[in-house]
Amino acid sequence: MLVLRKSADRGYADHGWLKSFHSFSFAGYHDPKFMGWGNLRVINEDRVAAGMGFGKHGHRNMEIISYVLSGELAHEDSMGNIKGIPPGDVQRMSAGTGVVHSEFNHAKDQTTHFLQIWIEPNQFDIEPGYEQKTIPAIEKDGVLRLVASPEGNDGAVKIHADAKVYAGLFNGPQSATLQLDPKRKAYAHLIRGSLNVNGQPLSEGDALLIDGETQLKIDGGKDAEVLIFDLSH
């Protein structure tokens, strides 16, 4: 089963300093048909204006991944981490028993564009944790590069959730396949460009909800950047 979710059908919020597209129900956007997919709960595509950001706020029992596309995200949390997250870095924060953090764009003339992703954990009330890794573009070129997994293998960040996240850059004749367990769900989110996933054309911001399939095939990319999620039911 393949279900196309068009970019324009996502929720949208314009707070002036923050412009955010919501793939699933979040804050003031509610759609009972899109409350999440498997254990994937949130994909927010955020653009934070120069000099602005999210003040201190708390999370519990959620695996939170930040994937920065342009600009830089400044992160500070109650675990003592003070980090800058540039494009190409993947950040994982395990909220566990509770963490307070803030995220800011300290640039004076550049918008920070990033994806904030929430995945429901399979371990609850763990000690909060933080991890950040650089994934060079060359490692994503024409392949699906593992960027988050329960084992933290192959240079991926480790998440306390039954899910794997892959990132890839595809252009021209490049293609890739990923074997899927038909008893699980998968989700493809196209960040930019255009791409075919299992024969379904996707444009920037589109997504494909996948269930009961044995394989995922990517081809027909044009300046494409994509995230693929392998998810529990």
Short mmCIF file of C-alpha atoms in Angstrom, two decimals:
data_model
loop_
_atom_site.label_atom_id
_atom_site.label_comp_id
_atom_site.label_asym_id
_atom_site.label_seq_id
_atom_site.Cartn_x
_atom_site.Cartn_y
_atom_site.Cartn_z
CA MET A 1 0.00 0.00 0.00
CA LEU A 2 1.28 3.41 -1.03
CA VAL A 3 -0.41 6.65 0.06
CA LEU A 4 0.81 9.97 -1.35
CA ARG A 5 0.85 12.93 1.03
CA LYS A 6 1.30 16.14 -0.95
CA SER A 7 3.40 18.96 0.45
CA ALA A 8 0.55 21.46 0.16
CA ASP A 9 -1.74 19.22 2.25
CA ARG A 10 0.48 19.48 5.33
CA GLY A 11 -0.44 21.69 8.25
CA TYR A 12 1.15 25.12 8.24
CA ALA A 13 1.80 27.71 10.93
CA ASP A 14 3.25 31.19 10.43
CA HIS A 15 4.37 32.76 13.71
CA GLY A 16 6.38 35.50 12.01
CA TRP A 17 9.77 34.40 13.37
CA LEU A 18 8.87 30.73 12.68
CA LYS A 19 7.29 29.23 9.60
CA SER A 20 6.52 25.55 10.04
CA PHE A 21 4.99 22.77 7.94
CA HIS A 22 3.55 19.86 9.95
CA SER A 23 3.44 16.42 8.32
CA PHE A 24 1.37 15.13 11.24
CA SER A 25 -1.00 16.69 13.77
CA PHE A 26 0.95 19.10 15.95
CA ALA A 27 0.08 22.07 18.19
CA GLY A 28 -2.80 23.96 16.53
CA TYR A 29 -2.93 21.64 13.50
CA HIS A 30 -5.13 18.57 13.93
CA ASP A 31 -6.04 15.99 11.30
CA PRO A 32 -7.31 12.65 12.67
CA LYS A 33 -6.08 10.89 9.50
CA PHE A 34 -2.52 12.06 10.12
CA MET A 35 -1.68 11.59 13.79
CA GLY A 36 1.54 9.77 12.96
CA TRP A 37 2.65 6.73 10.97
CA GLY A 38 3.76 3.70 12.92
CA ASN A 39 5.95 5.06 15.71
CA LEU A 40 6.85 8.20 13.71
CA ARG A 41 4.98 11.01 15.45
CA VAL A 42 6.30 14.35 14.14
CA ILE A 43 8.06 15.77 11.11
CA ASN A 44 8.09 19.55 11.27
CA GLU A 45 9.85 21.49 8.54
CA ASP A 46 10.87 24.67 10.38
CA ARG A 47 12.34 27.94 9.16
CA VAL A 48 13.59 30.10 12.02
CA ALA A 49 14.24 33.78 11.34
CA ALA A 50 17.60 35.38 12.07
CA GLY A 51 18.14 36.12 15.75
CA MET A 52 15.07 34.11 16.83
CA GLY A 53 14.35 30.67 18.25
CA PHE A 54 12.56 28.37 20.65
CA GLY A 55 12.99 29.36 24.30
CA LYS A 56 13.47 26.83 27.07
CA HIS A 57 10.84 24.10 26.99
CA GLY A 58 10.57 20.52 28.18
CA HIS A 59 10.13 17.04 26.69
CA ARG A 60 9.64 13.57 28.17
CA ASN A 61 9.85 10.07 26.70
CA MET A 62 10.47 10.97 23.08
CA GLU A 63 13.36 10.42 20.65
CA ILE A 64 13.94 13.77 18.92
CA ILE A 65 16.09 14.11 15.80
CA SER A 66 17.13 17.43 14.26
CA TYR A 67 18.31 17.41 10.62
CA VAL A 68 19.66 20.81 9.62
CA LEU A 69 19.33 21.82 5.95
CA SER A 70 20.73 25.37 5.92
CA GLY A 71 21.86 27.94 8.45
CA GLU A 72 22.85 26.72 11.90
CA LEU A 73 20.88 25.70 14.96
CA ALA A 74 22.21 26.57 18.41
CA HIS A 75 21.20 24.00 21.03
CA GLU A 76 21.40 24.27 24.82
CA ASP A 77 19.90 21.83 27.32
CA SER A 78 19.58 20.86 30.97
CA MET A 79 22.15 18.07 30.45
CA GLY A 80 24.82 20.75 29.99
CA ASN A 81 25.12 20.51 26.22
CA ILE A 82 25.80 23.75 24.33
CA LYS A 83 26.15 22.88 20.67
CA GLY A 84 25.94 24.36 17.21
CA ILE A 85 24.29 22.09 14.64
CA PRO A 86 25.40 22.90 11.06
CA PRO A 87 23.99 21.46 7.82
CA GLY A 88 25.00 17.84 7.41
CA ASP A 89 24.85 17.10 11.13
CA VAL A 90 22.27 14.80 12.69
CA GLN A 91 21.39 15.47 16.32
CA ARG A 92 19.58 13.04 18.60
CA MET A 93 18.11 13.94 21.96
CA SER A 94 16.53 11.25 24.11
CA ALA A 95 14.11 13.05 26.42
CA GLY A 96 13.56 10.07 28.76
CA THR A 97 12.65 11.14 32.29
CA GLY A 98 12.68 14.77 31.19
CA VAL A 99 14.89 17.37 29.58
CA VAL A 100 14.65 21.13 29.08
CA HIS A 101 16.26 22.70 26.02
CA SER A 102 16.28 25.72 23.74
CA GLU A 103 17.04 26.09 20.03
CA PHE A 104 18.09 29.38 18.45
CA ASN A 105 19.28 30.88 15.20
CA HIS A 106 21.96 33.36 16.28
CA ALA A 107 22.79 34.46 12.72
CA LYS A 108 22.04 38.09 11.93
CA ASP A 109 21.09 37.61 8.30
CA GLN A 110 20.34 33.95 7.63
CA THR A 111 17.29 31.76 8.16
CA THR A 112 17.83 28.36 9.77
CA HIS A 113 15.97 25.63 7.89
CA PHE A 114 15.71 22.25 9.58
CA LEU A 115 13.55 19.19 10.15
CA GLN A 116 12.48 18.30 13.66
CA ILE A 117 11.52 14.63 13.91
CA TRP A 118 9.91 12.84 16.86
CA ILE A 119 9.86 9.05 17.12
CA GLU A 120 8.07 7.28 19.96
CA PRO A 121 10.55 5.32 22.10
CA ASN A 122 10.47 1.65 23.02
CA GLN A 123 12.30 2.36 26.28
CA PHE A 124 10.61 4.72 28.73
CA ASP A 125 11.91 6.83 31.60
CA ILE A 126 15.54 6.35 30.60
CA GLU A 127 18.24 8.82 31.56
CA PRO A 128 18.15 11.72 29.07
CA GLY A 129 20.86 11.60 26.42
CA TYR A 130 22.38 13.60 23.58
CA GLU A 131 24.34 12.67 20.47
CA GLN A 132 25.44 14.55 17.34
CA LYS A 133 27.21 13.25 14.25
CA THR A 134 28.36 14.73 10.95
CA ILE A 135 27.20 12.87 7.85
CA PRO A 136 29.17 14.21 4.86
CA ALA A 137 27.21 14.69 1.63
CA ILE A 138 29.52 12.29 -0.20
CA GLU A 139 28.34 9.47 2.09
CA LYS A 140 24.72 10.11 1.03
CA ASP A 141 25.43 10.52 -2.68
CA GLY A 142 23.43 7.94 -4.64
CA VAL A 143 22.85 5.71 -1.61
CA LEU A 144 20.57 5.42 1.39
CA ARG A 145 22.93 6.19 4.27
CA LEU A 146 21.84 5.01 7.72
CA VAL A 147 21.70 8.08 10.00
CA ALA A 148 19.73 6.79 13.02
CA SER A 149 19.17 3.28 14.38
CA PRO A 150 18.65 1.37 17.65
CA GLU A 151 22.22 0.08 17.49
CA GLY A 152 23.88 3.32 16.43
CA ASN A 153 25.82 1.27 13.87
CA ASP A 154 27.64 2.41 10.72
CA GLY A 155 28.13 5.94 12.02
CA ALA A 156 24.45 6.51 12.81
CA VAL A 157 23.14 8.16 15.96
CA LYS A 158 21.60 5.72 18.43
CA ILE A 159 17.88 6.03 19.09
CA HIS A 160 15.90 4.22 21.78
CA ALA A 161 13.14 3.32 19.34
CA ASP A 162 12.22 0.50 16.96
CA ALA A 163 13.05 2.51 13.84
CA LYS A 164 15.78 3.22 11.34
CA VAL A 165 16.29 6.46 9.42
CA TYR A 166 18.16 6.73 6.12
CA ALA A 167 19.20 9.83 4.15
CA GLY A 168 20.12 9.98 0.48
CA LEU A 169 21.03 12.38 -2.31
CA PHE A 170 19.95 11.35 -5.82
CA ASN A 171 20.43 12.92 -9.21
CA GLY A 172 20.21 11.61 -12.78
CA PRO A 173 20.78 7.85 -13.20
CA GLN A 174 21.44 7.15 -9.51
CA SER A 175 19.14 4.60 -7.86
CA ALA A 176 18.90 2.60 -4.65
CA THR A 177 16.81 -0.18 -3.16
CA LEU A 178 15.98 -1.01 0.44
CA GLN A 179 14.50 -4.32 1.54
CA LEU A 180 11.42 -3.91 3.72
CA ASP A 181 9.62 -6.20 6.14
CA PRO A 182 5.99 -6.22 4.92
CA LYS A 183 4.87 -6.49 8.55
CA ARG A 184 6.39 -3.06 9.23
CA LYS A 185 5.67 0.41 7.91
CA ALA A 186 7.91 2.78 6.00
CA TYR A 187 7.77 6.49 5.20
CA ALA A 188 9.55 8.54 2.56
CA HIS A 189 9.90 12.31 2.99
CA LEU A 190 11.34 14.27 0.07
CA ILE A 191 13.23 17.28 1.40
CA ARG A 192 14.03 18.87 -1.95
CA GLY A 193 14.12 18.19 -5.68
CA SER A 194 12.08 15.46 -7.35
CA LEU A 195 12.25 11.69 -7.10
CA ASN A 196 10.38 8.44 -7.75
CA VAL A 197 9.75 6.08 -4.85
CA ASN A 198 8.34 2.70 -5.92
CA GLY A 199 7.28 4.37 -9.15
CA GLN A 200 5.44 7.21 -7.39
CA PRO A 201 6.73 10.66 -8.43
CA LEU A 202 7.43 12.97 -5.48
CA SER A 203 8.10 16.70 -5.47
CA GLU A 204 9.68 18.85 -2.75
CA GLY A 205 7.87 18.40 0.55
CA ASP A 206 5.85 15.38 -0.59
CA ALA A 207 5.78 12.13 1.37
CA LEU A 208 4.83 8.53 0.75
CA LEU A 209 3.23 6.36 3.44
CA ILE A 210 4.20 2.73 2.82
CA ASP A 211 2.67 -0.43 4.31
CA GLY A 212 2.88 -4.11 3.38
CA GLU A 213 5.69 -3.65 0.82
CA THR A 214 8.75 -5.89 0.54
CA GLN A 215 11.03 -3.39 -1.18
CA LEU A 216 11.57 0.33 -1.59
CA LYS A 217 13.12 1.55 -4.82
CA ILE A 218 14.39 5.05 -5.50
CA ASP A 219 15.16 6.39 -8.97
CA GLY A 220 14.51 9.35 -11.28
CA GLY A 221 16.09 11.83 -8.91
CA LYS A 222 16.66 15.44 -9.83
CA ASP A 223 18.70 17.32 -7.20
CA ALA A 224 16.82 15.22 -4.63
CA GLU A 225 17.41 14.82 -0.91
CA VAL A 226 15.22 12.24 0.81
CA LEU A 227 14.71 10.69 4.24
CA ILE A 228 13.43 7.11 4.52
CA PHE A 229 12.00 5.72 7.76
CA ASP A 230 11.70 2.01 8.59
CA LEU A 231 9.07 1.91 11.33
CA SER A 232 7.24 -0.42 13.68
CA HIS A 233 3.49 -0.86 13.32
#
